[in-house]
Amino acid sequence: MGCPKRFTVSFLAFLGFLILFGFRTVITIIMIYVIKDNDNNRATIYKECTINGTVFDLHLDWSVATSQYFNTAYFVGHFISQLPGGILAARFSPTKLFGGVVFISGGCFWVLAFLMKYSPVVVFVTRFIQGLVEGVSQPAMSSVISAWAPKSERTRIVGFSFSGIYLSTTVASVITGATTCYVSWNSGFLIYGSLGIVWSLFWLCTIYDSPTLHPSLEEKESRIFEEEGSHVQIASAAVARNVPWKRIFSSPSVWVLFLLNFTRAWIVATMMTEIPQYFADVFRLNVASIGFLTAFPPVLMTISIIFSGIFFDKLIKTEKVSVTFGRKLAISIGFGSEAVAVLVLGFVRSYSVACVLLIIGEGMAGIATPSYKANPVDLAPQYSSVLMGLVRLGLFGAITSTALAGALRRKNAESWKHILVITGSMHLFAVICFAVFGSGREQEWANSGYNEIKIPEEENISPYGSTSETQQFKTDVIGINYSKDSNSQNDSVHFNYSEQLQSTIKE
C-alpha cells in the first residue's frame, strides 16, 4: 500500500514487544487471583468477579513468596541468554530469531493454561524456559533496527519499536484483570498465547533481515538507506568470529551503559512484576482494580517515548545538540525523574496518590527510553546485537529485584517502603554516572575489528544499504567495495584503507 518498509518493520516490532512483554504482566495478575494467601478484596472498581465458585475458578494453596520465585526463575533464564542471544543475532538471521522467540513463549502459555494447577514445578520450569528464549529478543531486535533505521530516524524508530514493551503492561493488565474475573482464571494465558503464535507466523513471513534482501523495496527508500543507512554486514559466521571483545570490555562507555541497564532492569522488574502485588498488600485492592489502576502509567510513557524520539532526532539532525549530549540530556531528565518518583512512592499511603506518582514517573521515563535503547547502535552499529546482549547482562538487576521483594515483602506498607527506596536510589545513582561518563559517539573499536575480518571464499556476504549490482559501502575511515565482477561468477570484497587508518593500524 506504499507504506515505507522501515515503518512496517517498526510497527510489527512494536506489536511483537506488546505481546511478548505482556506475558510478564499476564502471569503476575493471574497469580494474584489464584493464590489464596492474597487478601485483595477490600476495594474494587469492577463488580465482584462472576467466576467465583464455578468450574472456571481456581485457588491454589501456594504462598505469595512462591509466585515471587516464579519471577526469579524467569529472570535467571532471561539473564543467561542475553550475551548468547547477541552472538546468535550476529551469526544467524535476527528476524527469524525474534519471531521464534515469540512463537515459543506463546506456546509456553498454552502449557500453563492447562497444566499450571497441577504443580508449582510446572510453572517454575515453564517460566525459566520463557525467560531463556525471551532473553534473545532485544539483542536480535537491536540488530534488526541497526539495518532498518536510517541515522536521521534512528531515535524515533528505536523508540516506537521498543515502546510496545511499556504499553504491554497497560494492555495486559486490563485484558487479564477483566477476563480473569469474568471468563476464566486461565483466559489470559489462552488469549496471549494465541496472539503470540499468530503474530510470530506473520512476522516470519513478511520481514527481512535488511533492505537489500527485501523484494519490493521502492527506489526512494533504497536511496535513503544508501545515504543514511548504518552499512553493517548481514549476520554471518565471519561477523560473529571478528567481534572485538577486548576493546569492548575495556570501553568506559560500555561499562556505564551496563550499569544503567542493571538499575533499569531492576526498576522495570519492580514496575511490571511487583507493583501489582504492592497495590494488593498496601491498599488491599482486588485483581480487577489492580489491572485497571496499573494500566494508566504505561500509556503516558508510550506517548512520551514516541514524541521524545521525534524531538531528539530533530535536535540532533539540525545539529543543535550532539548525539552524546542529546543522549545524556534525555536520560537525565527521564530516568532521573522516575527514580525520584519511586523513592517518594515508598512513603505514600493513598492509592490515588500512588497512581499519580506512577503516571508521572513512568511518563517521564519515556523521554529517556528511545535514547537509552538507541545507545548500543550509536556506539557500535556493526556489533549492536552483541553489545546489546552484553550490557543487558545487567538484567541481573531484575533477578536482584524479585529476590529482594521475595525476601523483604511482609504484606505491609513498611516492607514496601524499604523495597521502593532501595530501588529508586540505585537507579538515580546510575543516571548520574551516565550523565558523567556516557557517550553517543560511534566508538573507534566499532570498526577496528571490521578491518581484520577474514572472509572464506565460499562465504557470500553483502552489506546493508544498497540494492544496485555494484555496491559501495563507505564509513568515515574505511571504504569497502563490494562488487560482482562481470567476468567472474564469484563476488569479491575489497578493502581500501585511508592513509589515516593505515597509520592507526601500524601504531
Short mmCIF file of C-alpha atoms in Angstrom, two decimals:
data_model
loop_
_atom_site.label_atom_id
_atom_site.label_comp_id
_atom_site.label_asym_id
_atom_site.label_seq_id
_atom_site.Cartn_x
_atom_site.Cartn_y
_atom_site.Cartn_z
CA MET A 1 0.00 0.00 0.00
CA GLY A 2 3.00 2.28 -0.42
CA CYS A 3 3.97 2.29 3.26
CA PRO A 4 7.78 2.51 3.66
CA LYS A 5 9.13 -0.89 4.62
CA ARG A 6 11.13 0.50 7.55
CA PHE A 7 7.86 1.72 9.12
CA THR A 8 6.30 -1.71 8.62
CA VAL A 9 9.26 -3.30 10.42
CA SER A 10 8.93 -0.79 13.25
CA PHE A 11 5.17 -1.27 13.63
CA LEU A 12 5.37 -5.07 13.69
CA ALA A 13 8.26 -4.86 16.18
CA PHE A 14 6.03 -2.68 18.36
CA LEU A 15 3.26 -5.31 18.25
CA GLY A 16 5.76 -8.10 18.94
CA PHE A 17 7.05 -6.43 22.08
CA LEU A 18 3.50 -5.52 23.10
CA ILE A 19 2.65 -9.24 23.16
CA LEU A 20 5.99 -10.58 24.39
CA PHE A 21 6.32 -8.33 27.42
CA GLY A 22 2.61 -8.59 28.11
CA PHE A 23 3.38 -12.19 29.09
CA ARG A 24 5.04 -10.93 32.29
CA THR A 25 2.02 -8.93 33.39
CA VAL A 26 -0.44 -11.68 32.47
CA ILE A 27 1.12 -14.22 34.82
CA THR A 28 1.51 -11.64 37.61
CA ILE A 29 -2.20 -10.73 37.50
CA ILE A 30 -3.27 -14.38 37.35
CA MET A 31 -1.07 -15.29 40.32
CA ILE A 32 -2.63 -12.53 42.41
CA TYR A 33 -6.03 -14.09 41.72
CA VAL A 34 -5.34 -17.83 42.09
CA ILE A 35 -3.16 -17.76 45.24
CA LYS A 36 -5.36 -17.99 48.34
CA ASP A 37 -2.80 -16.20 50.51
CA ASN A 38 -3.64 -12.87 48.88
CA ASP A 39 -6.10 -10.67 50.78
CA ASN A 40 -7.25 -8.36 48.00
CA ASN A 41 -11.00 -7.83 48.19
CA ARG A 42 -11.41 -4.71 50.32
CA ALA A 43 -11.79 -2.21 47.46
CA THR A 44 -12.96 -2.62 43.90
CA ILE A 45 -13.62 -0.73 40.69
CA TYR A 46 -15.38 -3.54 38.84
CA LYS A 47 -18.24 -5.57 40.23
CA GLU A 48 -17.38 -8.82 42.02
CA CYS A 49 -15.86 -11.48 39.79
CA THR A 50 -18.60 -13.69 38.31
CA ILE A 51 -16.48 -16.85 38.07
CA ASN A 52 -16.09 -17.22 41.86
CA GLY A 53 -17.07 -20.76 42.86
CA THR A 54 -17.55 -22.06 39.30
CA VAL A 55 -15.64 -24.69 37.33
CA PHE A 56 -13.74 -21.82 35.69
CA ASP A 57 -12.38 -20.70 39.06
CA LEU A 58 -9.07 -21.74 40.61
CA HIS A 59 -7.46 -21.13 44.00
CA LEU A 60 -4.15 -22.69 44.98
CA ASP A 61 -2.56 -23.26 48.38
CA TRP A 62 0.67 -21.63 47.29
CA SER A 63 2.37 -18.75 49.12
CA VAL A 64 2.97 -15.34 47.60
CA ALA A 65 6.70 -15.98 48.08
CA THR A 66 6.33 -18.92 45.69
CA SER A 67 4.98 -16.62 42.98
CA GLN A 68 7.93 -14.27 43.54
CA TYR A 69 10.32 -17.14 42.87
CA PHE A 70 8.49 -17.87 39.60
CA ASN A 71 9.54 -14.35 38.57
CA THR A 72 13.08 -15.06 39.72
CA ALA A 73 13.21 -18.23 37.58
CA TYR A 74 12.11 -16.17 34.58
CA PHE A 75 14.77 -13.52 35.09
CA VAL A 76 17.50 -16.11 35.66
CA GLY A 77 16.72 -17.61 32.24
CA HIS A 78 16.47 -14.11 30.76
CA PHE A 79 19.88 -13.23 32.17
CA ILE A 80 21.61 -16.38 30.91
CA SER A 81 20.59 -15.90 27.27
CA GLN A 82 21.44 -12.21 26.81
CA LEU A 83 25.02 -12.43 25.54
CA PRO A 84 24.50 -15.74 23.68
CA GLY A 85 21.46 -14.09 22.10
CA GLY A 86 23.59 -11.19 20.86
CA ILE A 87 26.15 -13.58 19.37
CA LEU A 88 23.40 -15.66 17.73
CA ALA A 89 21.95 -12.48 16.17
CA ALA A 90 25.39 -11.70 14.69
CA ARG A 91 25.65 -15.23 13.29
CA PHE A 92 22.08 -16.09 12.22
CA SER A 93 19.02 -14.22 10.94
CA PRO A 94 17.91 -11.80 13.70
CA THR A 95 14.38 -11.55 12.30
CA LYS A 96 13.90 -15.32 12.49
CA LEU A 97 15.34 -15.37 16.00
CA PHE A 98 12.90 -12.69 17.17
CA GLY A 99 9.90 -14.40 15.56
CA GLY A 100 10.90 -17.76 17.01
CA VAL A 101 11.14 -16.27 20.49
CA VAL A 102 7.54 -15.03 20.43
CA PHE A 103 6.29 -18.33 18.99
CA ILE A 104 7.94 -20.48 21.67
CA SER A 105 6.96 -18.22 24.54
CA GLY A 106 3.35 -18.10 23.31
CA GLY A 107 3.31 -21.89 23.23
CA CYS A 108 4.53 -21.97 26.84
CA PHE A 109 1.44 -20.00 27.88
CA TRP A 110 -0.78 -22.72 26.43
CA VAL A 111 1.12 -25.21 28.57
CA LEU A 112 0.48 -23.10 31.69
CA ALA A 113 -3.20 -22.69 30.84
CA PHE A 114 -3.80 -26.43 31.20
CA LEU A 115 -1.02 -27.74 33.47
CA MET A 116 -0.27 -24.94 35.98
CA LYS A 117 -2.86 -26.13 38.50
CA TYR A 118 -1.14 -29.49 38.96
CA SER A 119 2.21 -28.37 40.37
CA PRO A 120 4.29 -25.25 41.04
CA VAL A 121 7.20 -27.12 39.41
CA VAL A 122 5.42 -26.84 36.05
CA VAL A 123 5.25 -23.05 36.44
CA PHE A 124 8.83 -22.77 37.63
CA VAL A 125 10.24 -24.76 34.68
CA THR A 126 7.99 -23.07 32.11
CA ARG A 127 8.87 -19.59 33.33
CA PHE A 128 12.57 -20.44 33.18
CA ILE A 129 12.15 -21.60 29.57
CA GLN A 130 10.24 -18.42 28.70
CA GLY A 131 12.95 -16.28 30.25
CA LEU A 132 15.65 -18.22 28.40
CA VAL A 133 14.11 -17.71 24.94
CA GLU A 134 12.88 -14.16 25.57
CA GLY A 135 16.40 -13.09 26.52
CA VAL A 136 17.28 -13.29 22.82
CA SER A 137 14.57 -10.80 21.82
CA GLN A 138 16.17 -7.41 22.46
CA PRO A 139 19.67 -8.25 21.14
CA ALA A 140 18.03 -9.66 17.99
CA MET A 141 15.83 -6.59 17.58
CA SER A 142 18.82 -4.29 18.04
CA SER A 143 20.39 -5.98 15.00
CA VAL A 144 17.17 -5.61 13.00
CA ILE A 145 16.92 -1.92 13.91
CA SER A 146 20.59 -1.35 13.05
CA ALA A 147 19.80 -2.42 9.48
CA TRP A 148 16.40 -0.77 9.10
CA ALA A 149 16.83 2.61 10.86
CA PRO A 150 18.46 5.46 8.87
CA LYS A 151 20.68 7.64 11.05
CA SER A 152 18.34 10.66 10.94
CA GLU A 153 15.40 8.49 12.08
CA ARG A 154 17.21 6.16 14.48
CA THR A 155 15.85 7.52 17.76
CA ARG A 156 12.22 7.62 16.66
CA ILE A 157 12.30 4.15 15.03
CA VAL A 158 14.02 2.65 18.07
CA GLY A 159 11.61 4.46 20.38
CA PHE A 160 8.46 3.34 18.58
CA SER A 161 9.65 -0.24 18.10
CA PHE A 162 10.51 -0.72 21.76
CA SER A 163 7.54 1.28 23.11
CA GLY A 164 5.46 -1.89 22.87
CA ILE A 165 7.41 -3.11 25.91
CA TYR A 166 5.96 -0.37 28.08
CA LEU A 167 2.44 -0.23 26.69
CA SER A 168 2.30 -4.01 27.20
CA THR A 169 1.65 -3.55 30.92
CA THR A 170 -1.44 -1.44 30.24
CA VAL A 171 -2.99 -3.74 27.67
CA ALA A 172 -2.18 -6.94 29.56
CA SER A 173 -3.40 -5.53 32.90
CA VAL A 174 -6.81 -4.54 31.54
CA ILE A 175 -7.35 -7.68 29.45
CA THR A 176 -6.13 -10.13 32.07
CA GLY A 177 -7.74 -8.39 35.04
CA ALA A 178 -11.18 -8.37 33.39
CA THR A 179 -11.08 -11.80 31.73
CA THR A 180 -9.75 -13.47 34.87
CA CYS A 181 -12.77 -12.20 36.76
CA TYR A 182 -15.45 -12.63 34.11
CA VAL A 183 -14.32 -15.50 31.83
CA SER A 184 -11.93 -17.96 33.49
CA TRP A 185 -8.77 -17.99 35.56
CA ASN A 186 -6.64 -19.10 32.58
CA SER A 187 -8.19 -16.88 29.89
CA GLY A 188 -5.18 -14.53 29.89
CA PHE A 189 -2.87 -17.45 29.12
CA LEU A 190 -5.04 -18.61 26.22
CA ILE A 191 -5.51 -15.13 24.72
CA TYR A 192 -1.87 -14.08 24.89
CA GLY A 193 -0.53 -17.48 23.90
CA SER A 194 -2.67 -17.40 20.76
CA LEU A 195 -1.68 -13.82 19.92
CA GLY A 196 2.00 -14.69 20.23
CA ILE A 197 1.75 -17.67 17.88
CA VAL A 198 -0.29 -15.82 15.23
CA TRP A 199 1.93 -12.72 15.31
CA SER A 200 5.15 -14.73 15.02
CA LEU A 201 3.94 -16.53 11.90
CA PHE A 202 3.03 -13.22 10.27
CA TRP A 203 6.40 -11.65 11.20
CA LEU A 204 8.41 -14.60 9.86
CA CYS A 205 6.56 -14.47 6.53
CA THR A 206 6.86 -10.72 5.90
CA ILE A 207 10.03 -9.26 7.47
CA TYR A 208 13.55 -9.46 6.01
CA ASP A 209 16.94 -9.02 7.68
CA SER A 210 17.94 -6.00 5.62
CA PRO A 211 16.66 -3.56 2.98
CA THR A 212 18.86 -5.25 0.36
CA LEU A 213 17.01 -8.53 0.83
CA HIS A 214 13.51 -7.07 0.56
CA PRO A 215 11.99 -7.98 -2.83
CA SER A 216 9.74 -4.92 -3.10
CA LEU A 217 11.76 -2.04 -1.63
CA GLU A 218 10.94 1.15 -3.51
CA GLU A 219 13.72 3.16 -5.14
CA LYS A 220 13.09 6.21 -2.95
CA GLU A 221 13.52 4.21 0.24
CA SER A 222 16.53 2.40 -1.21
CA ARG A 223 18.27 5.75 -1.73
CA ILE A 224 17.60 6.68 1.89
CA PHE A 225 19.43 3.57 3.07
CA GLU A 226 22.31 4.18 0.66
CA GLU A 227 22.77 7.69 2.05
CA GLU A 228 21.89 7.22 5.73
CA GLY A 229 21.97 3.50 6.44
CA SER A 230 24.29 2.07 9.10
CA HIS A 231 26.00 -0.02 6.38
CA VAL A 232 26.59 -3.08 8.50
CA GLN A 233 27.16 -6.57 7.17
CA ILE A 234 24.44 -9.19 7.22
CA ALA A 235 24.72 -11.69 10.07
CA SER A 236 27.27 -14.36 9.22
CA ALA A 237 29.98 -16.56 10.68
CA ALA A 238 32.60 -14.01 9.60
CA VAL A 239 30.94 -11.20 11.53
CA ALA A 240 30.47 -13.37 14.62
CA ARG A 241 34.12 -14.51 14.55
CA ASN A 242 35.54 -10.99 14.45
CA VAL A 243 33.83 -9.30 17.38
CA PRO A 244 36.48 -7.05 19.06
CA TRP A 245 35.89 -8.43 22.56
CA LYS A 246 38.98 -6.91 24.17
CA ARG A 247 38.14 -3.39 23.00
CA ILE A 248 34.50 -3.77 24.04
CA PHE A 249 35.36 -4.92 27.56
CA SER A 250 37.83 -2.05 28.03
CA SER A 251 35.40 0.66 26.87
CA PRO A 252 34.14 3.02 29.65
CA SER A 253 31.07 3.82 27.51
CA VAL A 254 30.08 0.16 27.57
CA TRP A 255 30.55 -0.21 31.31
CA VAL A 256 28.46 2.83 32.19
CA LEU A 257 25.75 1.59 29.82
CA PHE A 258 25.92 -1.77 31.60
CA LEU A 259 25.39 -0.05 34.97
CA LEU A 260 22.38 1.82 33.59
CA ASN A 261 20.97 -1.45 32.23
CA PHE A 262 21.44 -3.08 35.64
CA THR A 263 19.40 -0.49 37.51
CA ARG A 264 16.97 -0.13 34.62
CA ALA A 265 16.24 -3.86 34.73
CA TRP A 266 15.80 -3.54 38.49
CA ILE A 267 13.24 -0.74 38.27
CA VAL A 268 11.36 -2.18 35.25
CA ALA A 269 11.04 -5.55 37.00
CA THR A 270 9.64 -3.72 40.01
CA MET A 271 7.12 -1.84 37.89
CA MET A 272 5.99 -4.83 35.84
CA THR A 273 6.00 -7.66 38.34
CA GLU A 274 5.98 -6.13 41.83
CA ILE A 275 3.73 -3.05 41.67
CA PRO A 276 0.53 -5.14 41.25
CA GLN A 277 1.50 -7.01 44.45
CA TYR A 278 2.29 -3.65 46.09
CA PHE A 279 -1.28 -2.47 45.47
CA ALA A 280 -2.63 -5.75 46.84
CA ASP A 281 -0.52 -5.60 50.02
CA VAL A 282 -0.63 -1.89 50.88
CA PHE A 283 -4.12 -0.92 49.69
CA ARG A 284 -5.94 -4.33 49.66
CA LEU A 285 -7.23 -3.91 46.11
CA ASN A 286 -8.71 -6.84 44.18
CA VAL A 287 -7.30 -8.20 40.94
CA ALA A 288 -9.62 -6.29 38.57
CA SER A 289 -8.94 -2.97 40.33
CA ILE A 290 -5.20 -3.57 40.21
CA GLY A 291 -5.40 -4.33 36.50
CA PHE A 292 -7.31 -1.09 35.92
CA LEU A 293 -5.05 1.17 38.02
CA THR A 294 -1.74 -0.18 36.70
CA ALA A 295 -2.95 0.38 33.14
CA PHE A 296 -2.55 4.17 33.18
CA PRO A 297 1.18 4.88 33.76
CA PRO A 298 2.48 3.00 30.68
CA VAL A 299 0.05 4.89 28.41
CA LEU A 300 1.70 8.23 29.12
CA MET A 301 5.11 6.54 28.92
CA THR A 302 4.38 5.18 25.45
CA ILE A 303 3.21 8.60 24.24
CA SER A 304 6.31 10.32 25.62
CA ILE A 305 8.56 7.65 24.05
CA ILE A 306 7.18 8.36 20.58
CA PHE A 307 7.37 12.14 20.85
CA SER A 308 10.76 12.07 22.56
CA GLY A 309 12.21 10.05 19.69
CA ILE A 310 10.96 12.58 17.14
CA PHE A 311 12.11 15.57 19.24
CA PHE A 312 15.66 14.37 19.88
CA ASP A 313 16.09 13.18 16.28
CA LYS A 314 15.25 16.72 15.16
CA LEU A 315 17.66 18.29 17.67
CA ILE A 316 20.48 16.03 16.55
CA LYS A 317 19.75 16.30 12.81
CA THR A 318 19.71 20.12 12.97
CA GLU A 319 22.96 19.98 14.99
CA LYS A 320 21.52 21.92 17.91
CA VAL A 321 22.97 19.23 20.18
CA SER A 322 25.47 16.45 19.66
CA VAL A 323 24.39 12.83 19.83
CA THR A 324 26.24 12.43 23.14
CA PHE A 325 24.68 15.50 24.76
CA GLY A 326 21.24 14.53 23.45
CA ARG A 327 21.51 11.04 24.96
CA LYS A 328 22.71 12.39 28.33
CA LEU A 329 20.04 15.07 28.45
CA ALA A 330 17.19 12.68 27.68
CA ILE A 331 18.34 10.03 30.15
CA SER A 332 18.98 12.53 32.97
CA ILE A 333 15.54 14.12 32.66
CA GLY A 334 13.58 10.92 32.04
CA PHE A 335 15.12 8.23 34.21
CA GLY A 336 16.16 10.71 36.91
CA SER A 337 12.55 11.83 37.38
CA GLU A 338 11.32 8.23 37.55
CA ALA A 339 13.92 7.32 40.18
CA VAL A 340 12.75 10.19 42.39
CA ALA A 341 9.08 9.20 41.90
CA VAL A 342 9.81 5.62 43.02
CA LEU A 343 11.63 6.92 46.09
CA VAL A 344 8.62 9.03 47.09
CA LEU A 345 6.23 6.16 46.36
CA GLY A 346 7.59 4.30 49.38
CA PHE A 347 6.12 6.92 51.71
CA VAL A 348 2.65 7.20 50.12
CA ARG A 349 -0.44 5.87 51.91
CA SER A 350 -3.15 6.67 49.35
CA TYR A 351 -3.64 4.52 46.27
CA SER A 352 -4.81 7.53 44.24
CA VAL A 353 -1.61 9.44 45.08
CA ALA A 354 0.42 6.30 44.32
CA CYS A 355 -1.22 6.10 40.88
CA VAL A 356 -0.39 9.76 40.17
CA LEU A 357 3.25 9.16 41.09
CA LEU A 358 3.43 6.09 38.85
CA ILE A 359 1.91 8.03 35.96
CA ILE A 360 4.40 10.88 36.38
CA GLY A 361 7.39 8.60 36.91
CA GLU A 362 6.76 6.25 34.00
CA GLY A 363 5.66 9.11 31.76
CA MET A 364 8.93 10.94 32.34
CA ALA A 365 10.89 7.70 31.84
CA GLY A 366 9.50 7.62 28.31
CA ILE A 367 11.58 10.70 27.49
CA ALA A 368 14.76 8.72 28.11
CA THR A 369 13.79 5.37 26.61
CA PRO A 370 14.47 5.99 22.88
CA SER A 371 17.95 7.36 23.63
CA TYR A 372 18.65 4.54 26.07
CA LYS A 373 17.64 1.83 23.59
CA ALA A 374 19.47 3.51 20.69
CA ASN A 375 22.77 3.83 22.56
CA PRO A 376 24.18 0.37 21.62
CA VAL A 377 23.54 1.21 17.95
CA ASP A 378 25.23 4.61 18.49
CA LEU A 379 28.34 3.01 19.94
CA ALA A 380 28.71 0.10 17.51
CA PRO A 381 26.25 -0.35 14.61
CA GLN A 382 28.08 -3.44 13.29
CA TYR A 383 28.04 -5.17 16.68
CA SER A 384 24.86 -3.70 18.13
CA SER A 385 23.31 -7.11 18.87
CA VAL A 386 26.44 -8.27 20.69
CA LEU A 387 26.69 -5.01 22.59
CA MET A 388 23.01 -5.12 23.50
CA GLY A 389 23.40 -8.68 24.71
CA LEU A 390 26.45 -7.75 26.76
CA VAL A 391 25.05 -4.69 28.52
CA ARG A 392 21.77 -6.48 29.11
CA LEU A 393 23.61 -8.86 31.36
CA GLY A 394 22.60 -6.05 33.67
CA LEU A 395 19.34 -8.00 33.86
CA PHE A 396 20.93 -9.42 36.98
CA GLY A 397 19.26 -6.32 38.42
CA ALA A 398 15.86 -7.86 37.69
CA ILE A 399 16.87 -11.05 39.47
CA THR A 400 18.02 -8.94 42.40
CA SER A 401 14.75 -7.01 42.36
CA THR A 402 12.47 -10.04 42.52
CA ALA A 403 14.69 -11.80 45.06
CA LEU A 404 14.74 -8.66 47.22
CA ALA A 405 10.95 -8.36 47.02
CA GLY A 406 10.58 -12.01 47.97
CA ALA A 407 12.86 -11.54 50.99
CA LEU A 408 11.58 -8.18 52.29
CA ARG A 409 7.90 -8.33 51.40
CA ARG A 410 5.69 -8.75 54.52
CA LYS A 411 2.24 -7.71 53.23
CA ASN A 412 2.57 -4.29 54.87
CA ALA A 413 3.49 -0.73 53.87
CA GLU A 414 6.73 -0.64 55.85
CA SER A 415 8.31 -3.54 53.94
CA TRP A 416 7.34 -1.96 50.62
CA LYS A 417 8.92 1.34 51.70
CA HIS A 418 12.27 -0.42 52.04
CA ILE A 419 11.88 -2.10 48.65
CA LEU A 420 10.96 1.10 46.81
CA VAL A 421 13.58 3.35 48.47
CA ILE A 422 16.37 0.91 47.60
CA THR A 423 15.10 0.63 44.01
CA GLY A 424 14.83 4.40 43.44
CA SER A 425 18.23 5.16 44.99
CA MET A 426 20.08 2.61 42.87
CA HIS A 427 18.57 3.91 39.65
CA LEU A 428 19.31 7.55 40.49
CA PHE A 429 22.97 6.65 41.09
CA ALA A 430 23.24 5.00 37.65
CA VAL A 431 21.64 8.01 35.92
CA ILE A 432 24.24 10.32 37.47
CA CYS A 433 27.05 8.01 36.32
CA PHE A 434 25.76 8.00 32.73
CA ALA A 435 25.48 11.80 32.74
CA VAL A 436 29.18 11.95 33.59
CA PHE A 437 30.70 9.05 31.63
CA GLY A 438 28.15 8.11 28.92
CA SER A 439 28.67 8.62 25.17
CA GLY A 440 26.66 8.71 21.94
CA ARG A 441 29.64 8.61 19.53
CA GLU A 442 30.48 5.60 17.39
CA GLN A 443 33.50 4.06 19.11
CA GLU A 444 36.82 3.53 17.37
CA TRP A 445 36.74 -0.18 18.11
CA ALA A 446 33.37 -0.46 16.37
CA ASN A 447 35.23 -0.56 13.05
CA SER A 448 38.65 -1.82 14.11
CA GLY A 449 37.59 -5.45 14.24
CA TYR A 450 35.87 -4.97 10.91
CA ASN A 451 39.19 -4.33 9.18
CA GLU A 452 40.53 -7.68 10.29
CA ILE A 453 37.64 -9.80 9.04
CA LYS A 454 38.86 -12.82 7.13
CA ILE A 455 36.15 -13.95 4.76
CA PRO A 456 36.38 -17.51 3.41
CA GLU A 457 35.93 -17.67 -0.36
CA GLU A 458 32.81 -19.81 -0.01
CA GLU A 459 31.03 -17.21 2.16
CA ASN A 460 28.87 -14.74 0.30
CA ILE A 461 28.38 -11.66 2.46
CA SER A 462 26.68 -8.49 1.37
CA PRO A 463 26.48 -5.18 3.22
CA TYR A 464 23.26 -3.43 4.10
CA GLY A 465 22.23 -0.24 2.44
CA SER A 466 22.29 -0.73 -1.35
CA THR A 467 20.30 -2.59 -3.95
CA SER A 468 22.39 -1.99 -7.08
CA GLU A 469 24.54 -4.72 -8.63
CA THR A 470 27.71 -2.81 -7.88
CA GLN A 471 27.54 -1.67 -4.27
CA GLN A 472 29.63 0.80 -2.30
CA PHE A 473 29.99 0.66 1.42
CA LYS A 474 31.65 3.66 2.98
CA THR A 475 32.42 4.67 6.55
CA ASP A 476 34.34 7.61 7.95
CA VAL A 477 37.70 5.84 7.96
CA ILE A 478 37.34 2.77 5.72
CA GLY A 479 35.93 2.14 2.26
CA ILE A 480 34.79 -1.30 1.21
CA ASN A 481 33.93 -2.04 -2.40
CA TYR A 482 31.50 -4.92 -2.66
CA SER A 483 31.19 -5.88 -6.31
CA LYS A 484 30.29 -8.69 -8.67
CA ASP A 485 32.92 -8.96 -11.39
CA SER A 486 31.24 -9.23 -14.79
CA ASN A 487 33.92 -11.74 -15.90
CA SER A 488 33.66 -13.90 -12.80
CA GLN A 489 30.95 -15.85 -11.04
CA ASN A 490 32.35 -15.02 -7.62
CA ASP A 491 31.57 -11.97 -5.52
CA SER A 492 34.58 -10.11 -4.15
CA VAL A 493 35.18 -7.84 -1.20
CA HIS A 494 37.95 -5.22 -1.47
CA PHE A 495 39.19 -3.19 1.49
CA ASN A 496 40.50 0.32 0.72
CA TYR A 497 42.18 1.88 3.73
CA SER A 498 42.66 5.63 4.08
CA GLU A 499 46.15 6.89 4.91
CA GLN A 500 44.91 7.90 8.34
CA LEU A 501 43.61 4.41 9.03
CA GLN A 502 46.83 2.76 7.75
CA SER A 503 48.79 4.90 10.17
CA THR A 504 46.46 3.97 13.02
CA ILE A 505 46.82 0.25 12.23
CA LYS A 506 50.61 0.48 12.20
CA GLU A 507 50.57 2.21 15.57
#
